[in-house]
Amino acid sequence: MKTRPTGNTSNTDWMGSLCPALTSMPLKHLAVPGSHDSFSFWVDEQAPVGPDQKAYVKHLVAIFRFLAKKVMKKWSMTQNLTFREQLEGGIRYFDLRVSSKPGEPGHEIYFIHGLFGHKVRDGLNDINNFLTKHKKEVVFLDFNHHYAMSEEHHHYLIKMLKDVFGHKLCRIDVVEEITLNYLWEDVYQVLVFYHHPSAESCPVMWPGSKIPAPWANTTDATDLIQFLETTLGERAKYGSFHVSQAILTPRVKTIARGLVRGLRNYLVEKNLPTIMMWVEAQKPGVDGVNIITSDFVELVDFANTVIKLNNLLIQDRPQAHDLFSDCHKD
């Protein structure tokens, strides 16, 4: 039996450990680590291919069956750590793609990235259990892709979110007003962003427009960094949270060349040093980085690197020496 990688738990309570100068700043100005395709630490090779896949992929799976799914698994999994392990390591933004299983009775919803993952309810319960134990930690849940979902499915998922998180759900407000102090005062711990019209009338489902996540769609690390810089320069005009997706996206020919090796071994590991150099050089604050996402967040000291960027906000303030002594330290 293979040993699963485990996460670092030193950042379990990092938000609650920030100094007052940071907890009073708009959350959109803080640096927050996130994961890309956050739920893909487990996928079901026995289930049908997901409705998020193109027709030619479904055709290949119909021909090659289990072998094709093995390859898909290597390229669909972008994380190794479970939700709990990611949270304990400091991850506070989750990129969530969901789907029904076509032909399955009822309205059950699953995570999906090529192949189906766990039931959404199970993942939400894991996150809620963590938040219940860590009262000052806050998460962003970004439901940005929905597949094979009718209005009934959407209503089912929105009700599920309300049932699981209850009073922890933050009501929609002016983004500039959202600080950790604001959230703690009202005992809010969850900001849900729901990219579908079905949630427009719900006061605790934030619209997707409040958390843009520009996608570079490239396999080249240099092109990715140029794109990240360009989109950061444009963030001020949106007045919102902002996600910098520090990820590379394989093309069909990329997968063909690295067929057996998979996403991590063929694309991610060799480019991580370049991507992390960019992350380390960033600064949060006005026009700076906010949420940064990565694949395989445990491969490098990703979460800790992003969290430490917040110290730069203190160094620029008056009386920085006194404030800095009270701030989060690793």
Short mmCIF file of C-alpha atoms in Angstrom, two decimals:
data_model
loop_
_atom_site.label_atom_id
_atom_site.label_comp_id
_atom_site.label_asym_id
_atom_site.label_seq_id
_atom_site.Cartn_x
_atom_site.Cartn_y
_atom_site.Cartn_z
CA MET A 1 0.00 0.00 0.00
CA LYS A 2 1.43 3.39 -1.02
CA THR A 3 2.00 6.01 1.64
CA ARG A 4 -0.05 9.14 1.04
CA PRO A 5 1.70 12.50 1.37
CA THR A 6 0.59 14.42 4.43
CA GLY A 7 0.31 18.14 4.85
CA ASN A 8 2.12 20.61 7.06
CA THR A 9 -0.06 21.61 10.03
CA SER A 10 1.94 24.68 11.13
CA ASN A 11 -0.50 27.05 9.39
CA THR A 12 -3.70 25.60 10.84
CA ASP A 13 -4.64 28.89 12.56
CA TRP A 14 -2.71 31.43 10.51
CA MET A 15 -5.59 33.88 10.02
CA GLY A 16 -6.35 33.94 13.72
CA SER A 17 -2.65 34.59 14.40
CA LEU A 18 -2.37 37.73 12.25
CA CYS A 19 -1.78 41.02 14.06
CA PRO A 20 -4.55 43.66 14.36
CA ALA A 21 -3.01 45.80 11.63
CA LEU A 22 -3.70 42.98 9.16
CA THR A 23 -7.04 41.76 10.49
CA SER A 24 -8.43 45.28 9.99
CA MET A 25 -7.31 45.43 6.34
CA PRO A 26 -9.73 44.53 3.53
CA LEU A 27 -9.43 40.81 2.88
CA LYS A 28 -8.99 41.59 -0.81
CA HIS A 29 -5.61 43.15 0.09
CA LEU A 30 -4.26 40.13 1.99
CA ALA A 31 -2.28 37.28 0.41
CA VAL A 32 -4.26 34.03 0.66
CA PRO A 33 -3.05 30.60 -0.55
CA GLY A 34 -5.46 28.50 -2.60
CA SER A 35 -5.53 25.22 -4.49
CA HIS A 36 -6.47 24.56 -8.11
CA ASP A 37 -9.09 21.83 -8.70
CA SER A 38 -9.01 21.49 -4.93
CA PHE A 39 -11.05 18.27 -4.72
CA SER A 40 -9.08 16.19 -7.24
CA PHE A 41 -7.07 14.29 -4.61
CA TRP A 42 -9.38 11.34 -5.36
CA VAL A 43 -11.18 10.40 -8.57
CA ASP A 44 -13.38 7.42 -9.32
CA GLU A 45 -11.94 5.26 -12.10
CA GLN A 46 -15.01 3.01 -11.99
CA ALA A 47 -17.53 5.78 -12.77
CA PRO A 48 -18.31 7.05 -16.29
CA VAL A 49 -16.22 9.86 -17.78
CA GLY A 50 -17.54 13.22 -16.66
CA PRO A 51 -19.77 15.48 -18.78
CA ASP A 52 -17.03 18.13 -18.64
CA GLN A 53 -15.02 16.14 -21.21
CA LYS A 54 -15.05 16.58 -24.97
CA ALA A 55 -16.60 13.96 -27.25
CA TYR A 56 -13.24 12.65 -28.50
CA VAL A 57 -12.13 11.89 -24.92
CA LYS A 58 -15.33 9.93 -24.28
CA HIS A 59 -14.75 8.08 -27.55
CA LEU A 60 -11.19 7.10 -26.55
CA VAL A 61 -12.40 5.88 -23.17
CA ALA A 62 -15.12 3.81 -24.88
CA ILE A 63 -12.39 2.09 -26.94
CA PHE A 64 -9.56 1.73 -24.39
CA ARG A 65 -11.72 1.64 -21.24
CA PHE A 66 -9.73 1.11 -18.04
CA LEU A 67 -6.34 1.97 -19.60
CA ALA A 68 -7.70 5.32 -20.83
CA LYS A 69 -9.06 6.08 -17.36
CA LYS A 70 -5.67 5.35 -15.83
CA VAL A 71 -4.15 7.98 -18.11
CA MET A 72 -7.00 10.40 -17.36
CA LYS A 73 -6.39 9.97 -13.64
CA LYS A 74 -2.73 10.95 -14.04
CA TRP A 75 -3.77 14.17 -15.79
CA SER A 76 -6.95 14.94 -13.81
CA MET A 77 -5.45 14.86 -10.33
CA THR A 78 -3.97 18.25 -9.44
CA GLN A 79 -3.80 17.76 -5.66
CA ASN A 80 -2.63 15.02 -3.30
CA LEU A 81 -3.92 16.40 -0.01
CA THR A 82 -7.48 16.03 1.30
CA PHE A 83 -9.55 19.09 2.22
CA ARG A 84 -8.60 18.69 5.89
CA GLU A 85 -4.90 18.38 5.08
CA GLN A 86 -5.03 21.40 2.79
CA LEU A 87 -6.79 23.44 5.49
CA GLU A 88 -4.27 22.39 8.14
CA GLY A 89 -1.49 23.46 5.76
CA GLY A 90 -2.99 26.94 5.36
CA ILE A 91 -5.02 26.70 2.14
CA ARG A 92 -8.06 28.99 2.40
CA TYR A 93 -9.37 29.22 -1.19
CA PHE A 94 -10.93 26.20 -2.90
CA ASP A 95 -11.55 25.95 -6.65
CA LEU A 96 -14.65 23.74 -7.00
CA ARG A 97 -16.15 22.17 -10.13
CA VAL A 98 -19.29 20.12 -9.73
CA SER A 99 -21.65 17.88 -11.69
CA SER A 100 -24.55 15.49 -11.42
CA LYS A 101 -24.08 11.95 -12.72
CA PRO A 102 -26.23 11.77 -15.86
CA GLY A 103 -28.78 8.96 -15.53
CA GLU A 104 -28.45 8.71 -11.75
CA PRO A 105 -31.79 9.20 -9.94
CA GLY A 106 -32.12 12.03 -7.42
CA HIS A 107 -30.11 15.25 -7.33
CA GLU A 108 -26.75 14.17 -5.87
CA ILE A 109 -23.82 16.41 -6.83
CA TYR A 110 -20.19 15.33 -7.19
CA PHE A 111 -16.88 17.07 -7.63
CA ILE A 112 -15.51 16.60 -11.12
CA HIS A 113 -12.36 17.06 -13.18
CA GLY A 114 -12.49 14.66 -16.10
CA LEU A 115 -13.45 11.87 -13.71
CA PHE A 116 -15.96 12.07 -10.87
CA GLY A 117 -14.70 12.69 -7.35
CA HIS A 118 -16.32 12.55 -3.93
CA LYS A 119 -19.85 13.69 -3.20
CA VAL A 120 -19.89 17.45 -2.64
CA ARG A 121 -21.70 17.02 0.67
CA ASP A 122 -18.84 14.92 2.06
CA GLY A 123 -16.27 17.56 1.11
CA LEU A 124 -18.33 20.38 2.59
CA ASN A 125 -18.73 18.46 5.85
CA ASP A 126 -14.94 18.04 6.06
CA ILE A 127 -14.45 21.79 5.60
CA ASN A 128 -17.18 22.63 8.12
CA ASN A 129 -15.70 20.28 10.72
CA PHE A 130 -12.37 22.11 10.44
CA LEU A 131 -14.01 25.54 10.72
CA THR A 132 -15.97 24.51 13.78
CA LYS A 133 -12.69 23.70 15.54
CA HIS A 134 -10.85 26.79 14.23
CA LYS A 135 -13.23 29.70 14.79
CA LYS A 136 -11.05 32.45 13.31
CA GLU A 137 -10.22 30.74 10.02
CA VAL A 138 -12.13 31.85 6.91
CA VAL A 139 -12.48 30.07 3.56
CA PHE A 140 -13.42 31.05 0.01
CA LEU A 141 -15.47 28.37 -1.79
CA ASP A 142 -15.54 29.13 -5.51
CA PHE A 143 -18.17 27.07 -7.39
CA ASN A 144 -17.09 28.16 -10.86
CA HIS A 145 -18.07 25.26 -13.12
CA HIS A 146 -21.36 23.34 -13.09
CA TYR A 147 -22.04 20.41 -15.42
CA ALA A 148 -25.22 18.43 -16.20
CA MET A 149 -27.14 20.42 -13.60
CA SER A 150 -30.81 21.40 -13.90
CA GLU A 151 -32.46 24.13 -11.82
CA GLU A 152 -33.42 21.41 -9.34
CA HIS A 153 -29.77 20.38 -9.00
CA HIS A 154 -28.76 23.99 -8.34
CA HIS A 155 -31.47 24.47 -5.73
CA TYR A 156 -30.38 21.20 -4.10
CA LEU A 157 -26.73 22.35 -3.94
CA ILE A 158 -27.57 25.84 -2.64
CA LYS A 159 -29.77 24.32 0.08
CA MET A 160 -26.95 21.90 0.91
CA LEU A 161 -24.52 24.81 1.37
CA LYS A 162 -26.97 26.55 3.71
CA ASP A 163 -27.64 23.36 5.65
CA VAL A 164 -23.96 22.49 6.12
CA PHE A 165 -22.56 25.93 6.95
CA GLY A 166 -25.61 27.73 8.40
CA HIS A 167 -24.66 30.94 10.23
CA LYS A 168 -21.02 30.64 9.05
CA LEU A 169 -22.07 31.88 5.57
CA CYS A 170 -21.11 35.50 4.96
CA ARG A 171 -23.83 37.66 3.42
CA ILE A 172 -23.04 39.64 0.28
CA ASP A 173 -21.63 43.06 1.12
CA VAL A 174 -19.25 45.67 -0.31
CA VAL A 175 -15.97 43.81 -0.92
CA GLU A 176 -13.95 46.70 0.53
CA GLU A 177 -15.78 46.26 3.85
CA ILE A 178 -14.84 42.60 4.28
CA THR A 179 -12.01 42.30 6.81
CA LEU A 180 -11.21 39.48 9.17
CA ASN A 181 -12.44 41.67 12.04
CA TYR A 182 -15.75 42.18 10.20
CA LEU A 183 -16.13 38.43 9.67
CA TRP A 184 -15.19 37.52 13.23
CA GLU A 185 -17.65 40.03 14.66
CA ASP A 186 -20.55 38.35 12.86
CA VAL A 187 -19.11 34.83 13.27
CA TYR A 188 -18.82 34.41 9.49
CA GLN A 189 -16.27 31.89 8.20
CA VAL A 190 -17.39 31.00 4.67
CA LEU A 191 -17.64 33.10 1.51
CA VAL A 192 -19.36 31.10 -1.23
CA PHE A 193 -19.06 32.31 -4.82
CA TYR A 194 -21.64 30.72 -7.12
CA HIS A 195 -21.17 31.27 -10.85
CA HIS A 196 -24.73 30.59 -11.98
CA PRO A 197 -27.95 32.66 -12.23
CA SER A 198 -29.77 30.19 -9.95
CA ALA A 199 -28.11 31.82 -6.93
CA GLU A 200 -28.85 35.44 -7.85
CA SER A 201 -31.62 35.87 -5.27
CA CYS A 202 -29.69 34.24 -2.42
CA PRO A 203 -28.03 36.76 -0.04
CA VAL A 204 -25.27 34.33 1.01
CA MET A 205 -24.23 33.23 -2.49
CA TRP A 206 -21.75 35.80 -3.82
CA PRO A 207 -21.75 36.32 -7.60
CA GLY A 208 -18.79 34.98 -9.54
CA SER A 209 -18.03 38.51 -10.76
CA LYS A 210 -16.75 39.31 -7.26
CA ILE A 211 -13.86 36.87 -7.56
CA PRO A 212 -12.38 36.93 -11.09
CA ALA A 213 -9.75 34.25 -11.74
CA PRO A 214 -8.12 34.97 -15.11
CA TRP A 215 -6.79 31.81 -16.76
CA ALA A 216 -3.56 31.87 -18.78
CA ASN A 217 -4.25 28.54 -20.53
CA THR A 218 -0.59 27.93 -21.35
CA THR A 219 2.08 25.27 -20.86
CA ASP A 220 4.87 27.87 -20.81
CA ALA A 221 5.97 29.26 -17.43
CA THR A 222 7.30 32.51 -18.93
CA ASP A 223 4.01 33.18 -20.71
CA LEU A 224 2.15 32.36 -17.48
CA ILE A 225 4.13 34.90 -15.46
CA GLN A 226 3.62 37.60 -18.08
CA PHE A 227 -0.11 36.89 -18.00
CA LEU A 228 -0.21 37.01 -14.19
CA GLU A 229 1.54 40.37 -14.20
CA THR A 230 -0.80 41.81 -16.83
CA THR A 231 -3.98 40.70 -15.08
CA LEU A 232 -2.73 41.92 -11.70
CA GLY A 233 -2.23 45.34 -13.27
CA GLU A 234 -5.89 45.33 -14.30
CA ARG A 235 -7.44 44.15 -11.02
CA ALA A 236 -8.12 47.60 -9.51
CA LYS A 237 -10.91 48.38 -11.98
CA TYR A 238 -12.99 45.40 -10.78
CA GLY A 239 -13.15 46.32 -7.08
CA SER A 240 -13.27 42.66 -6.13
CA PHE A 241 -11.27 39.80 -4.72
CA HIS A 242 -8.75 38.45 -7.23
CA VAL A 243 -7.35 34.99 -7.98
CA SER A 244 -3.92 34.63 -9.58
CA GLN A 245 -3.92 31.12 -11.07
CA ALA A 246 -0.23 30.19 -10.92
CA ILE A 247 -0.87 27.00 -12.88
CA LEU A 248 0.06 25.53 -16.24
CA THR A 249 -2.57 23.86 -18.42
CA PRO A 250 -1.68 20.84 -20.56
CA ARG A 251 -2.71 20.74 -24.21
CA VAL A 252 -3.59 17.54 -26.06
CA LYS A 253 -0.04 17.28 -27.45
CA THR A 254 1.36 17.83 -23.92
CA ILE A 255 -0.62 14.86 -22.67
CA ALA A 256 0.42 12.77 -25.68
CA ARG A 257 4.12 13.46 -25.00
CA GLY A 258 3.89 12.80 -21.28
CA LEU A 259 1.16 10.19 -21.47
CA VAL A 260 2.40 7.83 -18.76
CA ARG A 261 4.16 10.38 -16.54
CA GLY A 262 1.12 12.56 -15.87
CA LEU A 263 0.58 16.21 -14.92
CA ARG A 264 2.76 16.30 -11.83
CA ASN A 265 5.82 14.52 -13.21
CA TYR A 266 5.73 15.91 -16.75
CA LEU A 267 4.57 19.51 -16.35
CA VAL A 268 4.28 20.74 -12.77
CA GLU A 269 7.50 19.70 -11.01
CA LYS A 270 9.94 21.05 -13.59
CA ASN A 271 8.19 24.45 -13.73
CA LEU A 272 7.55 24.93 -10.00
CA PRO A 273 10.87 26.71 -9.28
CA THR A 274 10.11 29.40 -11.88
CA ILE A 275 6.53 29.82 -10.66
CA MET A 276 7.62 30.00 -7.01
CA MET A 277 10.21 32.66 -7.83
CA TRP A 278 7.33 34.78 -9.11
CA VAL A 279 5.24 34.07 -6.00
CA GLU A 280 8.11 35.00 -3.67
CA ALA A 281 8.57 38.33 -5.48
CA GLN A 282 4.95 39.42 -5.03
CA LYS A 283 3.43 41.89 -2.61
CA PRO A 284 -0.19 42.01 -1.46
CA GLY A 285 -2.14 45.22 -0.90
CA VAL A 286 -3.72 47.70 -3.33
CA ASP A 287 -3.06 46.43 -6.89
CA GLY A 288 -1.04 43.53 -5.45
CA VAL A 289 -1.74 39.82 -5.19
CA ASN A 290 -4.73 38.52 -3.24
CA ILE A 291 -5.48 34.81 -3.69
CA ILE A 292 -2.80 32.68 -5.39
CA THR A 293 -3.58 29.11 -6.46
CA SER A 294 -1.28 26.22 -7.25
CA ASP A 295 -1.33 22.56 -8.21
CA PHE A 296 0.05 20.01 -5.73
CA VAL A 297 0.33 22.56 -2.92
CA GLU A 298 2.49 20.28 -0.76
CA LEU A 299 5.35 19.87 -3.27
CA VAL A 300 6.99 23.13 -2.15
CA ASP A 301 6.44 25.46 0.79
CA PHE A 302 3.64 27.11 -1.18
CA ALA A 303 1.09 28.06 1.49
CA ASN A 304 3.71 29.34 3.91
CA THR A 305 5.37 31.41 1.17
CA VAL A 306 2.07 33.10 0.29
CA ILE A 307 1.09 33.71 3.93
CA LYS A 308 4.47 35.33 4.67
CA LEU A 309 3.87 37.91 1.93
CA ASN A 310 1.46 39.60 4.35
CA ASN A 311 4.42 40.67 6.49
CA LEU A 312 5.31 43.11 3.69
CA LEU A 313 2.10 45.03 4.39
CA ILE A 314 3.27 45.68 7.96
CA GLN A 315 6.77 46.81 7.04
CA ASP A 316 5.36 49.71 5.03
CA ARG A 317 3.14 51.06 7.81
CA PRO A 318 4.02 53.72 10.39
CA GLN A 319 5.30 52.21 13.65
CA ALA A 320 6.06 49.07 11.66
CA HIS A 321 8.56 47.82 14.21
CA ASP A 322 6.01 47.68 17.02
CA LEU A 323 3.26 46.18 14.87
CA PHE A 324 5.52 43.58 13.33
CA SER A 325 6.40 42.14 16.74
CA ASP A 326 2.75 41.18 17.24
CA CYS A 327 2.22 39.61 13.84
CA HIS A 328 2.11 36.02 12.66
CA LYS A 329 5.50 34.37 12.67
CA ASP A 330 6.40 31.00 11.25
#
